[in-house]
Short mmCIF file of C-alpha atoms in Angstrom, two decimals:
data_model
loop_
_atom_site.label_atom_id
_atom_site.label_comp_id
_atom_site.label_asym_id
_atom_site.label_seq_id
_atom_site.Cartn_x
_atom_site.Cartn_y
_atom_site.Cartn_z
CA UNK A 1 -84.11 -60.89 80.42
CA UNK A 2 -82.65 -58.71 77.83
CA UNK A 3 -83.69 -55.78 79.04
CA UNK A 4 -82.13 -56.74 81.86
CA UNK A 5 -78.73 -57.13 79.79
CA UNK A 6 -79.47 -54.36 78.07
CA UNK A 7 -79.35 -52.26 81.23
CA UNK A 8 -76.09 -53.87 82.68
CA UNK A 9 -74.17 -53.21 79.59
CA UNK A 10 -75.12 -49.71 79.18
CA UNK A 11 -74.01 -49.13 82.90
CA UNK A 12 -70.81 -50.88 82.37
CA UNK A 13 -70.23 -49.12 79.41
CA UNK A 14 -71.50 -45.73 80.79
CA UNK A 15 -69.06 -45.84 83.86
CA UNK A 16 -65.78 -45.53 81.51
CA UNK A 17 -66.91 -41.64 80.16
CA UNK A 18 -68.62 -40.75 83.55
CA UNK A 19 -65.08 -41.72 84.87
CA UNK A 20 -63.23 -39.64 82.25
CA UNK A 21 -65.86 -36.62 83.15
CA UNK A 22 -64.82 -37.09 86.95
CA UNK A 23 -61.18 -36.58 86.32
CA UNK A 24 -61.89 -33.56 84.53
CA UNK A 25 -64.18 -31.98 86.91
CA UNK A 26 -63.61 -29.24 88.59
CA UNK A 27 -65.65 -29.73 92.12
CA UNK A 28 -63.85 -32.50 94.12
CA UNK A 29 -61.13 -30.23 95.57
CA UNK A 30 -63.86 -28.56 97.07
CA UNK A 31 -65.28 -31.53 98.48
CA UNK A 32 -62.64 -34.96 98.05
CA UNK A 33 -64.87 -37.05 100.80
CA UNK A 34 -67.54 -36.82 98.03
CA UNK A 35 -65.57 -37.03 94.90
CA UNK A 36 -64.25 -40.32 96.89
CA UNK A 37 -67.14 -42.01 97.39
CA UNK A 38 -68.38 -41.39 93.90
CA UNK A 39 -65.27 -42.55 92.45
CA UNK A 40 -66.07 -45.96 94.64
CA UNK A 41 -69.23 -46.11 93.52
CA UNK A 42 -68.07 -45.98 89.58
CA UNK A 43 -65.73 -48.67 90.22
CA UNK A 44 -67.80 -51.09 92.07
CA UNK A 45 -70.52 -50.23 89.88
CA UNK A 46 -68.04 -51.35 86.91
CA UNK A 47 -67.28 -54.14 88.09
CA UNK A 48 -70.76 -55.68 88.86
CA UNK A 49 -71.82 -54.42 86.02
CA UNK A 50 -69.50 -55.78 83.39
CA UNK A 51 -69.01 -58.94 84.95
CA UNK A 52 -73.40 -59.02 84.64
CA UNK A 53 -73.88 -57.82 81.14
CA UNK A 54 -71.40 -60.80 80.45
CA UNK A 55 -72.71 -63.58 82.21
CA UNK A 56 -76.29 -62.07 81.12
CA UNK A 57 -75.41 -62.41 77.48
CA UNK A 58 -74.80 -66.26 78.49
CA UNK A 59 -78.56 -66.36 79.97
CA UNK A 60 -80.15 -64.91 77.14
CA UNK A 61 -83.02 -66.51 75.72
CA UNK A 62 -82.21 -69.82 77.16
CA UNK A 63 -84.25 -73.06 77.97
CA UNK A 64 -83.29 -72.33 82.17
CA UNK A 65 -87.05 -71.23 81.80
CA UNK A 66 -87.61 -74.67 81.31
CA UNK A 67 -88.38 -74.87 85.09
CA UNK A 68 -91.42 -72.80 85.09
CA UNK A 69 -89.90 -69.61 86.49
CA UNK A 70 -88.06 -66.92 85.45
CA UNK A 71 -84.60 -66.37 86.28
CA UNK A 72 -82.79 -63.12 87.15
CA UNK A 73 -79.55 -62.49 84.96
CA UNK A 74 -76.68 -64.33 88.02
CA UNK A 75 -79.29 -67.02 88.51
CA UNK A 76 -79.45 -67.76 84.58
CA UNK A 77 -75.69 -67.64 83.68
CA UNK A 78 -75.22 -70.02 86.85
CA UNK A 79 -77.79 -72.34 85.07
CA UNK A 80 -76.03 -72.33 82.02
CA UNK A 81 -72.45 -73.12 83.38
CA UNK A 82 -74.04 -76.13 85.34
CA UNK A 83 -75.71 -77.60 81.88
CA UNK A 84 -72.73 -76.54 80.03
CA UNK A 85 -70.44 -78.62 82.53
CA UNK A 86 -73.31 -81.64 82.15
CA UNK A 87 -73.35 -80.89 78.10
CA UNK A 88 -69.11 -81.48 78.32
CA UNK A 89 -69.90 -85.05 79.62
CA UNK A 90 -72.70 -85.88 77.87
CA UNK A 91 -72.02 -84.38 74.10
CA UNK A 92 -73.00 -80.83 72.54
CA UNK A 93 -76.13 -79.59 72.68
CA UNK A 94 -79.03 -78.96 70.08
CA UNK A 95 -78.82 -75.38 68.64
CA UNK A 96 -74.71 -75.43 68.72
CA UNK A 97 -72.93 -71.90 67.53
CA UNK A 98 -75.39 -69.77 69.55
CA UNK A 99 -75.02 -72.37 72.68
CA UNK A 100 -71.08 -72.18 72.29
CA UNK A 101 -71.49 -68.48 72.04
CA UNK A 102 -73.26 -68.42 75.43
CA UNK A 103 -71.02 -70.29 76.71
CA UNK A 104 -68.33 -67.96 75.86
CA UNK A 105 -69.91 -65.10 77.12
CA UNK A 106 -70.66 -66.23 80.79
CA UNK A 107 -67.36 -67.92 80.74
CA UNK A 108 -66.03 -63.95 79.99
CA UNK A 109 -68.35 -63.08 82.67
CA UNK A 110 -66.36 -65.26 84.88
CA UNK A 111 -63.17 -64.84 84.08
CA UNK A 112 -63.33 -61.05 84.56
CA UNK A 113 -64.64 -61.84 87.74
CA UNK A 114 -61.69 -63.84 88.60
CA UNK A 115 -59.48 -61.45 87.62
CA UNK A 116 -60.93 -58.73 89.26
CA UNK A 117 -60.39 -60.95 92.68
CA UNK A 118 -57.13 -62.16 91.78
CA UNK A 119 -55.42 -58.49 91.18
CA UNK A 120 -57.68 -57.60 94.50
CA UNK A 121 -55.53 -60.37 96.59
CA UNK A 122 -52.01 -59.72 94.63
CA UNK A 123 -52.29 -56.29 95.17
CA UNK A 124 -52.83 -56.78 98.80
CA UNK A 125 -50.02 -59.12 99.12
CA UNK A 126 -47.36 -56.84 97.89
CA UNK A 127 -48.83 -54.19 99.37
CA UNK A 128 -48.21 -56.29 102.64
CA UNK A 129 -45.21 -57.43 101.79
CA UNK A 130 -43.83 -54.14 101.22
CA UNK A 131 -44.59 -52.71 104.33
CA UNK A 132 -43.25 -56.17 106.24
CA UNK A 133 -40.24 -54.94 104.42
CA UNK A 134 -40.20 -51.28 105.96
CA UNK A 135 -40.82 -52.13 109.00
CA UNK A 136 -37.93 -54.43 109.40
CA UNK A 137 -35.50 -51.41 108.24
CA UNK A 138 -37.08 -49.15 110.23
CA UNK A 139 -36.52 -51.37 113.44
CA UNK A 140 -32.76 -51.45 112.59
CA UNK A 141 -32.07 -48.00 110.96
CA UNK A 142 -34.65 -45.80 113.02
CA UNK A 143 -34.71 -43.87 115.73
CA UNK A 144 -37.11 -41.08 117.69
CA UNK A 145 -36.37 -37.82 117.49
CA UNK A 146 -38.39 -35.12 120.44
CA UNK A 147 -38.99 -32.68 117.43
CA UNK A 148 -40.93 -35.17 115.60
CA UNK A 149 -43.03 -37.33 118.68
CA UNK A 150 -44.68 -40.73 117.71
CA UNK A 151 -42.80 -40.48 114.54
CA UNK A 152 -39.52 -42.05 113.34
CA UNK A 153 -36.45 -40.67 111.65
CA UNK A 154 -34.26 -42.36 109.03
CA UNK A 155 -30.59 -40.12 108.55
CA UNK A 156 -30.99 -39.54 105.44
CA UNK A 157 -30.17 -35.96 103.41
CA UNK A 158 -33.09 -35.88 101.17
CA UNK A 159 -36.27 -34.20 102.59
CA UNK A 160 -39.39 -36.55 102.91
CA UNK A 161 -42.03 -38.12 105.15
CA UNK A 162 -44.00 -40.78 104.42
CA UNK A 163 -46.40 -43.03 106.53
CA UNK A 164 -46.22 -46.70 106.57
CA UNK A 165 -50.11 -47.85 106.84
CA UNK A 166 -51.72 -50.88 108.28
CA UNK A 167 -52.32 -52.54 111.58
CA UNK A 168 -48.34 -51.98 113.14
CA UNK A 169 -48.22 -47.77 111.22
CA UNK A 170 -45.32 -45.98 111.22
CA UNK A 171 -44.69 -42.57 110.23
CA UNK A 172 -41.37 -41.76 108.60
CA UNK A 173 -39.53 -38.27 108.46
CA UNK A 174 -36.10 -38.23 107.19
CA UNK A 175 -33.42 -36.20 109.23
CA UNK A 176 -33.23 -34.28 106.05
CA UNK A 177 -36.74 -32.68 106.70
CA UNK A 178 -35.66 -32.20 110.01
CA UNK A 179 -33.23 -29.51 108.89
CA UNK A 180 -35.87 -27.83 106.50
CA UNK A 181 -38.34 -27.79 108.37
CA UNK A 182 -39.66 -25.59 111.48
CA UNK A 183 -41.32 -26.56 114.39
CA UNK A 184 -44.84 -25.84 113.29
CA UNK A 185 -44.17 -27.16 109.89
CA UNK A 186 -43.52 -30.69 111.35
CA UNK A 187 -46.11 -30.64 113.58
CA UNK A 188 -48.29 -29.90 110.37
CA UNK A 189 -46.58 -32.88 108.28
CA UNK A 190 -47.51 -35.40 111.48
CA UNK A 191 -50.95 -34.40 111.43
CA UNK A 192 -51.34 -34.97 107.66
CA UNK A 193 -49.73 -38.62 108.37
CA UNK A 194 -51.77 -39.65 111.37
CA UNK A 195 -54.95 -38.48 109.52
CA UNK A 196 -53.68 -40.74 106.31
CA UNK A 197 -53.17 -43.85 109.54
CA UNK A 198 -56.62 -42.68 111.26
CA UNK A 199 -58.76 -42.76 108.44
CA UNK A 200 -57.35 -45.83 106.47
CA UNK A 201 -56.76 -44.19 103.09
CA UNK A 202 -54.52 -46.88 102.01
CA UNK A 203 -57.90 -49.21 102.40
CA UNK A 204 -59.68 -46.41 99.69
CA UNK A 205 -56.82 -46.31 97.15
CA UNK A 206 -56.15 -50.07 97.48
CA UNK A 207 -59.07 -51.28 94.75
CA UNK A 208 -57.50 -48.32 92.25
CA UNK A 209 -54.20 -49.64 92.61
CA UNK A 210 -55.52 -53.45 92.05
CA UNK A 211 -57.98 -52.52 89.08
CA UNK A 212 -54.56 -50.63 87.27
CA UNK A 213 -52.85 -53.44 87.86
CA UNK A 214 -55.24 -55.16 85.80
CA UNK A 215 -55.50 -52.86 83.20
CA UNK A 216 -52.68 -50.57 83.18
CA UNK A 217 -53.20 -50.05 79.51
CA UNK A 218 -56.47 -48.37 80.11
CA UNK A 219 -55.69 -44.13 80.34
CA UNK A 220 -58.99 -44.33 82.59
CA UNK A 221 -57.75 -46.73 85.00
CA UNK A 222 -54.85 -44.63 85.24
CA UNK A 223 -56.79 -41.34 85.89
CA UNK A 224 -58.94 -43.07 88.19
CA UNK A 225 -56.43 -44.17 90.35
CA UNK A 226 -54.22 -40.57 90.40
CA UNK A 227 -57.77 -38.74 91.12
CA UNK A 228 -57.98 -40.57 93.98
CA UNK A 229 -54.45 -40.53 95.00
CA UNK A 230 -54.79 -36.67 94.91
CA UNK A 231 -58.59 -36.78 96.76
CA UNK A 232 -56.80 -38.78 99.56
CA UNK A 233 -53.96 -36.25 99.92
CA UNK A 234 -56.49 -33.29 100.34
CA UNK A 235 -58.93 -35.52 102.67
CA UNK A 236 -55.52 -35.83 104.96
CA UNK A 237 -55.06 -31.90 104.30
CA UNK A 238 -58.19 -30.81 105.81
CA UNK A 239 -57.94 -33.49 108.91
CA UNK A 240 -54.75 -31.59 109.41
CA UNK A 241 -56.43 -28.40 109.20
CA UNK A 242 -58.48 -28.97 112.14
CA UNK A 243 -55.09 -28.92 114.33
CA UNK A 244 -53.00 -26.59 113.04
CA UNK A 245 -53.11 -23.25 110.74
CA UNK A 246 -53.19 -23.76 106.43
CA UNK A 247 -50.59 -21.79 106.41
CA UNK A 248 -47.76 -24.17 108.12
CA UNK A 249 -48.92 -27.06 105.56
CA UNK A 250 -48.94 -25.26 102.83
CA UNK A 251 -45.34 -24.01 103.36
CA UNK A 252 -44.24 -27.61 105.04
CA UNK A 253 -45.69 -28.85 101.08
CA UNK A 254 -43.42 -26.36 99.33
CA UNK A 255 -40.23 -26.68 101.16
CA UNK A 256 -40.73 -30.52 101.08
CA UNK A 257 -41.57 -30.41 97.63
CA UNK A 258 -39.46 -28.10 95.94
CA UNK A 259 -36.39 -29.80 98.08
CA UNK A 260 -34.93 -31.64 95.11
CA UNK A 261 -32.87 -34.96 95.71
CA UNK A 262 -30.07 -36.02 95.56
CA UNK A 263 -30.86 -39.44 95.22
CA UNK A 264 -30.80 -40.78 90.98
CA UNK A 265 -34.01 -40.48 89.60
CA UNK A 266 -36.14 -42.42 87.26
CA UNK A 267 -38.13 -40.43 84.72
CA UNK A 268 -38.86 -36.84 86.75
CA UNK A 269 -42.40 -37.17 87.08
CA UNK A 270 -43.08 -33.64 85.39
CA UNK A 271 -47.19 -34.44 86.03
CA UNK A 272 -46.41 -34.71 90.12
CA UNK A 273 -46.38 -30.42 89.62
CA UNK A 274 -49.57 -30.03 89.25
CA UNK A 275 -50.97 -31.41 92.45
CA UNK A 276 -48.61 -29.47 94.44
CA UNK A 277 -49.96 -26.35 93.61
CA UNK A 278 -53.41 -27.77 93.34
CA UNK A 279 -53.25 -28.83 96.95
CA UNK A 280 -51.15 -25.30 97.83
CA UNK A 281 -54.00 -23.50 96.42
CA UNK A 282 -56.52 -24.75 98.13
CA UNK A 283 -55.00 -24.81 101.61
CA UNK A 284 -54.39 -20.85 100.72
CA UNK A 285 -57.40 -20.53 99.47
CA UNK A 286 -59.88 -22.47 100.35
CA UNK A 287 -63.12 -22.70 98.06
CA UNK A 288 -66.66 -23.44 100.00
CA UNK A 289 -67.45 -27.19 100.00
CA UNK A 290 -70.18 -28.46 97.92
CA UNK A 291 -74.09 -26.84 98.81
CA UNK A 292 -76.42 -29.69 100.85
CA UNK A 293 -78.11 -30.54 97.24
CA UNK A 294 -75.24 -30.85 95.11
CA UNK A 295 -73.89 -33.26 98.20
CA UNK A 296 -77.45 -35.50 97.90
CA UNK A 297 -77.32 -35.36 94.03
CA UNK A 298 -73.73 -37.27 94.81
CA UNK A 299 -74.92 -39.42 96.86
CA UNK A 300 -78.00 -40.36 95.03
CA UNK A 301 -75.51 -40.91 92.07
CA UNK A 302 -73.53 -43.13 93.50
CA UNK A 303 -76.24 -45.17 95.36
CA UNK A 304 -77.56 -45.83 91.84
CA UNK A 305 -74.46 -46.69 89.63
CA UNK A 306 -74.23 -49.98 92.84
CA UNK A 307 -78.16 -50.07 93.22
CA UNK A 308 -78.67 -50.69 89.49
CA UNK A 309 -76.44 -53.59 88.79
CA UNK A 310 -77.28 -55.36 92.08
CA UNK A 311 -81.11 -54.86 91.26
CA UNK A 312 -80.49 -56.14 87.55
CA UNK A 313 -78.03 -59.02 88.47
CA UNK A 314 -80.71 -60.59 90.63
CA UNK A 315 -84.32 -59.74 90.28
CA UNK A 316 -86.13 -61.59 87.98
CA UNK A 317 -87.26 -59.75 84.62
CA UNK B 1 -44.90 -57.11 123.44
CA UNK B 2 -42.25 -56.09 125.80
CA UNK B 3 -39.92 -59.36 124.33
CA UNK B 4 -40.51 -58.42 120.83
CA UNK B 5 -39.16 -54.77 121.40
CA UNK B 6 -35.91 -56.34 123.30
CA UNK B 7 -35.27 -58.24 120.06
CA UNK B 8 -36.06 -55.80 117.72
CA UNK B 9 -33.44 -53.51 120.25
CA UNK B 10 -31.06 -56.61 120.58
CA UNK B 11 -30.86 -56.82 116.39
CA UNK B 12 -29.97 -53.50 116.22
CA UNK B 13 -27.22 -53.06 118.89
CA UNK B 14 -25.64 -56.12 116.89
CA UNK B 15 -26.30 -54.71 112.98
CA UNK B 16 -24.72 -51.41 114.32
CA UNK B 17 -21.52 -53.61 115.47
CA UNK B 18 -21.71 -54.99 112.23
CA UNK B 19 -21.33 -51.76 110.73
CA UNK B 20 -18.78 -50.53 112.43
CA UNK B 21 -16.50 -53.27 111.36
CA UNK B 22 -15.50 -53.75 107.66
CA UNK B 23 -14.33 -57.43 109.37
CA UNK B 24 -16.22 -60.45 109.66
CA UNK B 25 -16.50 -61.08 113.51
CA UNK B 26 -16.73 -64.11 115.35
CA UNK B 27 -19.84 -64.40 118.02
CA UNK B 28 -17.20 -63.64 120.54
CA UNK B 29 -16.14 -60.55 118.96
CA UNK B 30 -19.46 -59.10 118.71
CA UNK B 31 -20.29 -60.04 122.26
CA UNK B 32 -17.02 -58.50 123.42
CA UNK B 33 -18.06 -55.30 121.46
CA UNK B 34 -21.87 -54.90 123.01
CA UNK B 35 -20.15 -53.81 126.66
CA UNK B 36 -22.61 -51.45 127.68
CA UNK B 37 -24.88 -54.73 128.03
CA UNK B 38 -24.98 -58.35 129.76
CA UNK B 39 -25.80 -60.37 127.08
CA UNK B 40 -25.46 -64.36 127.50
CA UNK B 41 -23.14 -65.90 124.39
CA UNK B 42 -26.02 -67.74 123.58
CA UNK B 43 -28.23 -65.06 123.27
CA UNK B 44 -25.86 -63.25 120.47
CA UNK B 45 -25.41 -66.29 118.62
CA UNK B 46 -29.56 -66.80 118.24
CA UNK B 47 -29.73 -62.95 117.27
CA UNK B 48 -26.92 -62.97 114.87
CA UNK B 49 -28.67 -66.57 113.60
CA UNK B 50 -31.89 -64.25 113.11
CA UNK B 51 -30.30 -61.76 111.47
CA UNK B 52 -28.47 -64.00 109.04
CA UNK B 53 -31.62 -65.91 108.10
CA UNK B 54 -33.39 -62.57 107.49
CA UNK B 55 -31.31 -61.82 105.26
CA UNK B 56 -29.11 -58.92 107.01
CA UNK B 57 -25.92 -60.60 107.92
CA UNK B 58 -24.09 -63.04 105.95
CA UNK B 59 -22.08 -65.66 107.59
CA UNK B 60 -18.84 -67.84 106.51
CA UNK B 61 -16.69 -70.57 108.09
CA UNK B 62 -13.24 -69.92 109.66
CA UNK B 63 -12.40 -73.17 110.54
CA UNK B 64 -14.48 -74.15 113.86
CA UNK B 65 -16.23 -70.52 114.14
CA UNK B 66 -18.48 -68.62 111.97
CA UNK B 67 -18.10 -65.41 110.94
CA UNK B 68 -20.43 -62.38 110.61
CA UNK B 69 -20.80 -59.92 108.46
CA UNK B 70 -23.56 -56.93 107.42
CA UNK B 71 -25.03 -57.62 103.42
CA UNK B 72 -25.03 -54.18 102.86
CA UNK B 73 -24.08 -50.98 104.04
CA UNK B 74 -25.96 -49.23 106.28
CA UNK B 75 -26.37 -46.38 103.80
CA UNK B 76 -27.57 -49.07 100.79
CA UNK B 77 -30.15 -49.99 103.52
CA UNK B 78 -31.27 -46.17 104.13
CA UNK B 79 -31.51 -45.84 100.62
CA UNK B 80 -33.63 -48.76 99.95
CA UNK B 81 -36.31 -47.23 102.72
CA UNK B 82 -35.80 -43.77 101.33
CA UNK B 83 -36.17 -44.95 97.56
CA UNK B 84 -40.06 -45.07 97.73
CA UNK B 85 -40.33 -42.02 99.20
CA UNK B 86 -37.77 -40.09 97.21
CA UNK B 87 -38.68 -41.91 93.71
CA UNK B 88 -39.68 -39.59 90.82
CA UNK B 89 -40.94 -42.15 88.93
CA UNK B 90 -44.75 -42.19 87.98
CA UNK B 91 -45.15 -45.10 89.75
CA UNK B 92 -47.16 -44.90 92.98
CA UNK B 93 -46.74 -47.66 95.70
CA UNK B 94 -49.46 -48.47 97.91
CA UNK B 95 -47.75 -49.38 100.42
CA UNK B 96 -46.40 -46.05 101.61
CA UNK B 97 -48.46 -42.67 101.54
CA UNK B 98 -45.93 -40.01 100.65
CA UNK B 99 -46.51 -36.63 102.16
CA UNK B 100 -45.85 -34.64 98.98
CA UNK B 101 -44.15 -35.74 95.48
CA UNK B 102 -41.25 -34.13 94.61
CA UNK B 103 -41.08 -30.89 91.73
CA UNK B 104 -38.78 -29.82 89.96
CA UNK B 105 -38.09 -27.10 87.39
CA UNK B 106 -40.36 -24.49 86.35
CA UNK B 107 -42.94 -25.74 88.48
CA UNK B 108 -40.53 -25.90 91.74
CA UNK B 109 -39.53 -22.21 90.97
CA UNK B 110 -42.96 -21.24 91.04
CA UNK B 111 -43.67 -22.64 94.39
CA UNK B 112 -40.70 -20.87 95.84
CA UNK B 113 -41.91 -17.76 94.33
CA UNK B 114 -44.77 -18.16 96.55
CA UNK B 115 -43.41 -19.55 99.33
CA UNK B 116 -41.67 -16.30 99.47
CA UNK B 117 -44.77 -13.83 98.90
CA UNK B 118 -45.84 -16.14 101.59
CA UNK B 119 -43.26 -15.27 104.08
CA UNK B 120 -42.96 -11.67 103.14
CA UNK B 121 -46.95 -11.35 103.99
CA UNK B 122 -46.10 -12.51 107.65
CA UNK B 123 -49.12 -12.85 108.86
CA UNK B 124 -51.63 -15.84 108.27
CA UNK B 125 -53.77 -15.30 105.60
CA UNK B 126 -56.64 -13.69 105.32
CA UNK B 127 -60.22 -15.13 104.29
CA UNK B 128 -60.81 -14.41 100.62
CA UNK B 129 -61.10 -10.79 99.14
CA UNK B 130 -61.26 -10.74 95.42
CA UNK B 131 -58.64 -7.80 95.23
CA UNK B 132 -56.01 -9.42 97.67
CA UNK B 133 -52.30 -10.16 96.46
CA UNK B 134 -52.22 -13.51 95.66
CA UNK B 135 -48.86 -15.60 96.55
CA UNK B 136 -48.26 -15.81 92.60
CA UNK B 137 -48.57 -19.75 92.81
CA UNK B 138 -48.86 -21.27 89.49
CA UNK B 139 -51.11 -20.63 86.91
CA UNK B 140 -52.87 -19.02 89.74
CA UNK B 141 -56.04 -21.51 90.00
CA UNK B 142 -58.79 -20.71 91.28
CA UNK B 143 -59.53 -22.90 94.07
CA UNK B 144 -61.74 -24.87 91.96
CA UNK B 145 -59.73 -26.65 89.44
CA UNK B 146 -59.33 -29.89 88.49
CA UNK B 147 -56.03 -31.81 89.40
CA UNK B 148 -55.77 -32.84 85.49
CA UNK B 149 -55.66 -29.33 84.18
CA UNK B 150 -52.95 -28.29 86.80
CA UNK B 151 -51.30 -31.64 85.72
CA UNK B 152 -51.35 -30.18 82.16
CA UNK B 153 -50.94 -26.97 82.95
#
């Protein structure tokens, strides 16, 4: 069993400098559908295992063997909440401080669970809410436009576009870009939207946005969930590629960008720069996707970092 | 689907009266104003009843009728669907995917640069040669870069 542990808390703890290595990397521009999934992978791979090396601790050398059979780590920290809930009613057990102590650790085990669900479902719901909210504007402030087909347009000054995801989309150019923007330019800005509405990339950045919201103190969380902000953008970048030339997105990204507002701002996000020119540059310039073996290297990667936990949280060792 | 897009249309005709007049109206005012349409009295009084419970018009007593009114300005509401897009705040919502964040500064200056070496090139580039003019874009990356150094840049 405490290998077992042993092997879920080195994963969990593992994921946190792979995940700081990611960000830093240099090959997912050249191949964001990868980067993506491996990004997915550390984060479910996280999650299983810190929530396992948790309740595992709880298992750990316990009397659950008690029924002849060995236990694999979920199976033992589920024992030990059901005798800890009988111990409550029926007084503390022999063996107390290291009994409390397991007690505390699969009751960590669960509550990171919990929380892990709960900032799933709250980040949902405002996520929902929010768009509920767009919608109803839009249906009162928007109109079509024939430059812009399938798309609506809000009069307002400031250039931008935006895309409203989920089952009822939208996609959302202000009258502003309008003006800025040419013909081919916009045709290149709805093709970067309908890919984001196509491929559901608000259902890949969704669990980054929930686990900040957890721990928004954590730099990694944070990096985590702008790497795959950025991924997403250049996944929708390529899709667009396929219709229309490099050349009118990368200009329709400038002239959008560099528009400036007129609107007050907050804090001017001085790190939004980067990944302008980082997505510019790579339109421009395009750099040759990952080889076939660094792709299956990947992939094998991130079929372990879920494989492992999964195997350790319920085979019996 | 066909009745939910006449409300949605119906809402609007009557929020853009609304708008148009700084005075609280009576149902019968706003029905006289909608003349390009046939609507029943009934009918405007449910929509405007919709609207106020939504949140979009307020409504006061004068005497036996209510009044109507828009909460806020057309352009307040604009703004309010603009904001996520436009914000320059750190903060990204979910609920929207932006099409490009906005620069500013040195950074914005450098992109123009390029968008003009761009447009002075005229024609689409061309495939990679080592000794080709590059549109001077920042820092000039190579292609392979991570977003976090370009972020520190």
């Amino acid at each position: 069993m405490f290998p077992a542990v042993l092997v879920l808390a080195a994963v969990a703890a593992g994921t946190i400098p792979a995940a700081a290595a990611l960000a830093s990397a240099r090959w997912p521009v050249r191949s964001p559908a990868a980067a993506i999934v491996l990004w997915q992978a550390l984060g479910l791979g996280w999650g299983l295992a810190a929530v396992g090396a948790l309740a595992g601790l709880g298992g750990l050398g316990g009397s659950y063997r008690d029924e002849g059979q060995h236990a694999g780590v979920a199976r033992a920290a589920l024992a030990v909440a059901i005798r800890a809930v009988r111990g409550v009613t029926s007084g503390p057990q022999a063996g107390g401080a290291v009994w409390y102590l397991r007690l505390v650790a699969v009751a960590a085990g669960l509550v990171l669970l919990a929380l892990l669900c709960w900032v799933l479902l709250a980040s949902s719901a405002t996520v929902l809410r929010a768009r509920r909210r767009q919608r109803e504007l839009l249906s009162l402030l928007a109109h079509g436009d024939p430059k812009v087909p399938g798309a609506l347009v809000v009069d307002h000054p400031d250039a931008a576009a935006y895309c409203v995801p989920g089952l009822r989309s939208r996609i959302v150019i202000s009258a502003g870009t309008l003006e800025l923007l040419d013909q081919a330019e916009l045709a290149a800005v709805l093709a970067h939207e309908r890919a984001h509405l196509r491929e559901r990339h608000d259902l890949v950045l969704l669990p980054f946005t929930a686990l900040l919201r957890a721990f928004r103190w954590c730099a990694v969380a944070r990096r985590a969930e702008s790497a795959v902000a950025l991924l997403v953008e250049m996944l929708a970048d390529d899709h667009a590629l396929r219709h229309r030339p490099a050349r009118e997105l990368a200009t329709a990204l400038i002239r959008v960008g560099t528009a400036g507002s007129r609107a007050p701002s907050g804090a001017l996000a001085a790190d939004g720069a980067g990944e302008v020119a980082v997505r510019v540059a790579r339109l421009l310039r395009p750099a040759p996707g990952l080889s076939v073996p660094a792709l299956a290297l990947v992939g094998a990667a991130a079929l372990l970092l879920v494989a492992l936990p999964m195997a350790f949280l319920s085979i019996p060792f | 689907m066909d009745a939910v897009n006449r409300l949605g249309e119906l809402e609007r005709a009557i929020m853009d009266v609304l708008w148009e007049d700084p005075e609280p109206l009576t149902v019968r005012q706003v029905s006289g104003r909608l003349t390009d349409r046939d609507l029943a009295h009934t009918t405007v009084m449910t929509v405007l009843d919709r609207l106020a419970k939504k949140g979009f018009a307020r409504r006061e007593r004068d005497g036996r009728a209510w009044r109507y009114r828009a909460a806020e300005s057309r352009e307040a509401y604009v703004t309010e669907l603009m904001l996520n897009a436009l914000d320059q705040t750190g903060d990204r919502q979910a609920a929207l995917a932006r099409f490009v964040r906005s620069v500013s500064g040195a950074e914005a200056r450098a992109l123009r640069r390029a968008l003009e070496a761009l447009e002075a090139l005229g024609a689409p580039e061309s495939p990679e040669s080592p000794g080709a003019p590059s549109p001077g874009l920042p820092e000039s990356p190579g292609p392979s870069v991570s977003p976090e150094d370009a972020r520190r840049g």
